[in-house]
């Protein structure tokens, strides 16, 4: 882990919180963040100038940007998760068969109706212009075949694009995982269609890093220091045995294909930022809270779309353990010594 720099009194520090994607594993991230709020007696929104989040991490970041406490976000996952990732049958083998049929041959594994209804309970008709923080929420527009980052329209970028967009629509756009949920379609964006930001930026730390250097941090800009706190999702890091069948169809890969892509992107971004912060002339303090080790026996409960009681207990427990550990780390405490500086209003 990169050592924390001691900032001088004249330093103006721009702080970013970045949250990885991971479906139901957002409960782990929200639980970890709850520990930070409790430890430092604060709302996350008051200590970070920018919030970045992809997929379920985007959902968490959006809720935090409206000053909602992390404890409320945890309840969202615990109460709404089983409805969003609904299993049709009590028999697990029938669920697997049904899920395989829908994901491989039909309309996708889940309807987005329960997700939309749950999001409307949280966000109502709020729009991005009401955010208390700068935002970078990655998605991908199928309509224009390119990445799309939903942002708070800040004056530095002379933006006039997303402030009137509803939180619900942004949340649906960043969480529309291919083959799991339908593509999101946003009426106010001329019915452009979007899929999960995890297809290109599951760890959005790099997105925040670039946005900060473009507009806020560096020579001639308002800030001269950058701090990034990156919250990783739970990663299935135990690996696989050798000798697996080499010829695998989509139906054989299925869930594992998307999970592998998300993990690979997150690792690459983490590696890049660890390297670039050592050579960049602007002082950057990058801290990553990694996934704890997941054993092979725990892996079936740590999936994008598993929201059983046992899975919820597992995700909550891992978040409690990691939150308790990292809330005591001095490099994390640095982010909470002073409130944020940038005001969106």
XYZ file of C-alpha atoms in Angstrom:
345
model
C 0.000 0.000 0.000
C 1.316 3.437 -0.922
C 2.407 5.450 2.096
C 0.291 8.437 3.137
C 1.840 11.809 2.425
C 1.783 14.523 5.084
C -0.070 17.500 3.624
C 1.102 21.026 4.404
C -1.286 23.684 5.682
C -1.360 25.417 2.279
C -2.377 22.229 0.472
C -5.864 22.116 -1.002
C -6.982 18.520 -1.107
C -9.568 17.063 -3.481
C -11.013 13.791 -2.152
C -12.693 10.987 -4.083
C -14.568 7.929 -2.840
C -14.787 5.152 -5.434
C -16.987 2.039 -5.068
C -16.691 -1.080 -7.245
C -19.617 -2.904 -8.825
C -20.800 -6.374 -7.882
C -24.591 -6.791 -7.772
C -25.861 -8.023 -4.422
C -22.336 -7.598 -3.062
C -23.225 -3.928 -2.677
C -24.398 -4.967 0.782
C -20.778 -5.731 1.661
C -19.628 -2.288 0.421
C -22.451 -0.432 2.172
C -21.750 -2.277 5.435
C -18.053 -1.400 5.246
C -18.902 2.252 4.590
C -21.330 2.216 7.516
C -18.383 1.429 9.786
C -16.526 4.462 8.437
C -19.489 6.739 9.119
C -19.845 5.385 12.646
C -16.114 5.527 13.392
C -15.746 9.134 12.242
C -19.256 10.261 13.266
C -20.112 11.695 9.880
C -21.980 11.383 6.623
C -19.709 10.252 3.794
C -21.147 13.025 1.626
C -19.607 15.666 3.889
C -16.035 14.371 3.552
C -15.620 13.610 -0.159
C -15.721 16.131 -2.994
C -16.530 13.460 -5.587
C -18.280 10.094 -5.409
C -17.681 7.486 -8.116
C -19.530 4.204 -8.370
C -20.190 1.538 -10.975
C -23.233 -0.738 -11.099
C -24.229 -1.558 -7.510
C -21.395 0.753 -6.424
C -23.103 3.476 -8.437
C -26.328 2.821 -6.565
C -24.452 3.204 -3.246
C -22.670 6.366 -4.434
C -25.929 7.932 -5.629
C -27.620 7.306 -2.286
C -24.635 8.705 -0.370
C -24.688 11.835 -2.559
C -28.162 12.637 -1.217
C -26.742 12.436 2.325
C -28.469 9.130 3.007
C -26.685 7.207 5.785
C -24.959 3.966 4.860
C -27.111 2.132 7.421
C -30.171 2.975 5.307
C -28.432 1.660 2.189
C -27.664 -1.595 4.014
C -31.358 -2.017 4.804
C -32.147 -1.455 1.126
C -30.051 -4.478 0.144
C -31.318 -6.631 2.985
C -34.993 -5.892 2.312
C -35.089 -5.358 -1.451
C -32.312 -7.710 -2.566
C -34.422 -10.894 -2.308
C -37.169 -9.212 -4.366
C -34.756 -7.945 -7.032
C -32.930 -11.279 -7.373
C -36.039 -13.374 -7.016
C -35.762 -17.160 -7.172
C -38.849 -18.822 -8.639
C -38.500 -22.224 -7.035
C -37.560 -23.513 -3.606
C -35.559 -26.300 -5.236
C -32.079 -24.963 -6.041
C -31.659 -27.220 -9.075
C -34.910 -25.940 -10.566
C -33.733 -22.366 -9.932
C -30.484 -23.082 -11.760
C -32.308 -24.605 -14.696
C -34.808 -21.766 -14.856
C -32.025 -19.178 -14.581
C -30.026 -20.894 -17.316
C -33.009 -20.923 -19.679
C -33.898 -17.251 -19.115
C -30.303 -15.983 -19.217
C -29.190 -18.036 -22.202
C -32.254 -18.327 -24.444
C -34.923 -15.900 -23.281
C -35.124 -12.317 -22.028
C -32.398 -12.304 -19.416
C -32.229 -13.707 -15.931
C -34.316 -11.071 -14.100
C -36.955 -8.446 -14.764
C -35.939 -4.903 -13.850
C -39.414 -4.080 -12.516
C -38.638 -4.994 -8.848
C -35.333 -3.088 -9.104
C -37.049 0.009 -10.481
C -39.748 -0.110 -7.801
C -37.086 -0.428 -5.093
C -35.084 2.480 -6.522
C -38.188 4.672 -6.644
C -38.658 4.086 -2.906
C -35.145 5.369 -2.272
C -34.820 8.207 -4.780
C -38.353 9.266 -5.675
C -38.198 11.947 -8.359
C -34.780 13.335 -7.296
C -32.517 14.485 -10.138
C -28.732 14.645 -10.372
C -28.781 18.406 -9.875
C -29.801 17.781 -6.245
C -26.567 15.903 -5.465
C -24.435 17.120 -2.566
C -21.296 15.866 -4.337
C -19.663 15.763 -7.725
C -20.508 12.452 -9.378
C -18.998 10.048 -11.890
C -21.280 7.062 -12.531
C -20.083 4.879 -15.446
C -22.474 3.210 -17.867
C -22.253 2.219 -21.525
C -24.614 3.451 -24.214
C -25.505 0.772 -26.739
C -27.150 3.462 -28.867
C -23.892 5.336 -29.454
C -21.533 2.379 -28.855
C -19.351 4.147 -26.298
C -18.821 4.582 -22.574
C -21.016 7.143 -20.857
C -20.296 8.742 -17.488
C -23.219 10.364 -15.695
C -21.903 13.470 -13.931
C -23.033 16.352 -11.811
C -22.869 19.286 -14.244
C -19.963 21.248 -12.742
C -18.963 24.719 -13.867
C -15.344 23.697 -14.473
C -16.365 21.476 -17.369
C -19.054 23.835 -18.629
C -21.391 20.847 -18.529
C -25.108 21.027 -19.190
C -26.129 17.425 -19.673
C -27.117 15.285 -16.680
C -28.437 17.507 -13.873
C -32.040 17.051 -14.980
C -31.701 13.259 -15.220
C -33.493 11.258 -12.536
C -31.497 9.289 -10.006
C -33.671 6.257 -10.753
C -32.754 6.361 -14.446
C -29.029 6.722 -13.731
C -29.155 3.841 -11.248
C -30.915 1.608 -13.784
C -28.389 2.553 -16.482
C -25.317 1.697 -14.428
C -26.777 -1.584 -13.072
C -28.197 -3.046 -16.311
C -25.846 -6.052 -16.377
C -26.113 -7.839 -19.753
C -28.076 -11.130 -19.574
C -29.094 -10.338 -15.978
C -31.310 -7.258 -16.495
C -32.893 -5.568 -19.521
C -31.093 -2.614 -21.051
C -32.061 0.696 -19.470
C -33.810 3.224 -21.683
C -33.870 6.895 -20.639
C -36.668 8.997 -22.061
C -34.946 12.317 -21.257
C -31.873 11.158 -23.211
C -33.832 10.684 -26.443
C -34.493 7.066 -25.451
C -30.824 6.114 -25.553
C -30.235 2.607 -24.221
C -27.612 1.753 -21.611
C -25.965 -1.264 -20.005
C -23.945 -1.809 -16.847
C -20.829 0.360 -16.460
C -19.011 -2.770 -15.360
C -18.524 -3.758 -19.014
C -15.661 -1.235 -19.106
C -15.066 0.282 -15.644
C -16.022 -1.931 -12.741
C -13.501 -0.110 -10.531
C -14.260 3.561 -11.292
C -11.215 4.939 -9.436
C -9.495 5.683 -12.748
C -12.580 7.537 -13.999
C -12.456 9.776 -10.930
C -8.693 10.205 -11.242
C -8.975 11.456 -14.840
C -11.937 13.705 -14.055
C -10.032 15.256 -11.149
C -6.914 15.949 -13.221
C -8.973 17.326 -16.101
C -10.889 19.862 -14.065
C -9.984 20.168 -10.403
C -6.414 19.220 -9.462
C -3.125 20.533 -10.823
C -1.399 23.653 -12.019
C -3.797 26.568 -12.412
C -6.660 24.629 -10.823
C -8.377 25.004 -7.451
C -6.722 21.962 -5.819
C -3.106 20.774 -5.730
C -3.490 17.409 -3.932
C -5.614 14.376 -4.701
C -6.782 11.620 -2.345
C -8.646 8.539 -3.602
C -10.267 5.992 -1.286
C -11.270 2.963 -3.342
C -13.660 0.344 -1.918
C -13.298 -2.974 -3.709
C -16.119 -5.470 -3.996
C -15.888 -9.019 -2.732
C -13.759 -10.946 -5.217
C -13.743 -14.685 -5.754
C -9.979 -14.903 -5.401
C -9.601 -18.564 -4.515
C -9.018 -19.520 -8.164
C -9.890 -22.710 -10.016
C -8.197 -26.102 -10.253
C -6.146 -27.007 -13.302
C -7.559 -29.434 -15.829
C -10.888 -27.702 -16.467
C -12.594 -28.416 -19.775
C -11.135 -25.996 -22.321
C -14.062 -25.930 -24.731
C -16.801 -23.895 -23.067
C -19.933 -22.404 -24.622
C -21.708 -19.286 -23.376
C -24.100 -21.463 -21.402
C -21.094 -23.077 -19.694
C -19.488 -19.754 -18.817
C -22.707 -17.823 -18.042
C -22.379 -16.078 -14.615
C -18.656 -16.771 -14.428
C -18.001 -14.909 -17.683
C -19.333 -11.603 -16.333
C -17.701 -12.102 -12.918
C -14.305 -12.757 -14.537
C -14.572 -9.581 -16.607
C -15.457 -7.441 -13.579
C -12.614 -8.811 -11.473
C -10.070 -8.404 -14.254
C -10.980 -4.760 -14.867
C -10.871 -3.937 -11.158
C -7.412 -5.456 -10.783
C -6.075 -3.579 -13.827
C -7.331 -0.210 -12.567
C -5.878 -0.847 -9.115
C -2.505 -1.799 -10.625
C -2.465 1.245 -12.922
C -3.215 3.701 -10.132
C -0.616 2.196 -7.838
C 1.962 2.728 -10.589
C 0.875 6.137 -11.897
C 0.795 7.696 -8.423
C 4.520 7.028 -8.056
C 5.492 8.923 -11.222
C 2.803 11.595 -11.521
C 4.056 15.099 -10.675
C 0.805 15.871 -8.840
C 0.711 14.461 -5.312
C -1.782 11.586 -5.274
C -2.637 9.484 -2.233
C -4.398 6.302 -3.381
C -5.760 3.841 -0.804
C -7.541 0.651 -1.832
C -9.635 -1.392 0.602
C -9.355 -4.845 -0.972
C -11.638 -7.836 -0.806
C -11.068 -10.222 2.077
C -10.276 -13.800 1.130
C -13.296 -15.830 0.054
C -12.959 -19.568 0.580
C -14.291 -22.074 -1.987
C -17.033 -23.035 0.468
C -18.136 -19.392 0.777
C -18.046 -18.665 -2.964
C -21.613 -19.876 -3.755
C -22.961 -17.239 -1.337
C -20.832 -14.427 -2.772
C -22.355 -13.992 -6.217
C -23.819 -11.085 -8.168
C -27.377 -12.344 -7.884
C -27.606 -14.470 -4.717
C -29.767 -12.827 -2.044
C -30.708 -15.748 0.193
C -30.703 -15.285 4.001
C -27.382 -17.134 4.211
C -25.879 -14.933 1.495
C -27.076 -11.755 3.223
C -25.506 -12.893 6.494
C -22.256 -13.708 4.678
C -22.093 -10.342 2.876
C -22.965 -8.422 6.032
C -20.394 -10.366 8.038
C -17.592 -9.753 5.536
C -18.481 -6.039 5.463
C -18.455 -5.858 9.258
C -15.073 -7.569 9.459
C -13.409 -5.426 6.804
C -15.096 -2.236 8.036
C -13.943 -2.850 11.594
C -10.392 -3.471 10.380
C -9.991 -0.575 7.950
C -11.805 2.065 9.994
C -8.812 1.826 12.376
C -6.168 2.285 9.686
C -4.367 5.677 9.769
C -4.298 5.896 5.969
C -8.106 5.715 5.959
C -8.459 8.161 8.844
C -6.636 10.756 6.692
C -9.745 11.096 4.538
C -11.855 12.143 7.512
C -9.599 14.703 9.208
C -11.196 17.596 7.343
C -14.567 18.050 5.621
C -14.778 18.333 1.855
C -14.004 21.670 0.215
C -15.923 21.622 -3.055
C -19.568 22.665 -2.901
C -22.074 21.724 -5.595
C -24.550 24.394 -4.467
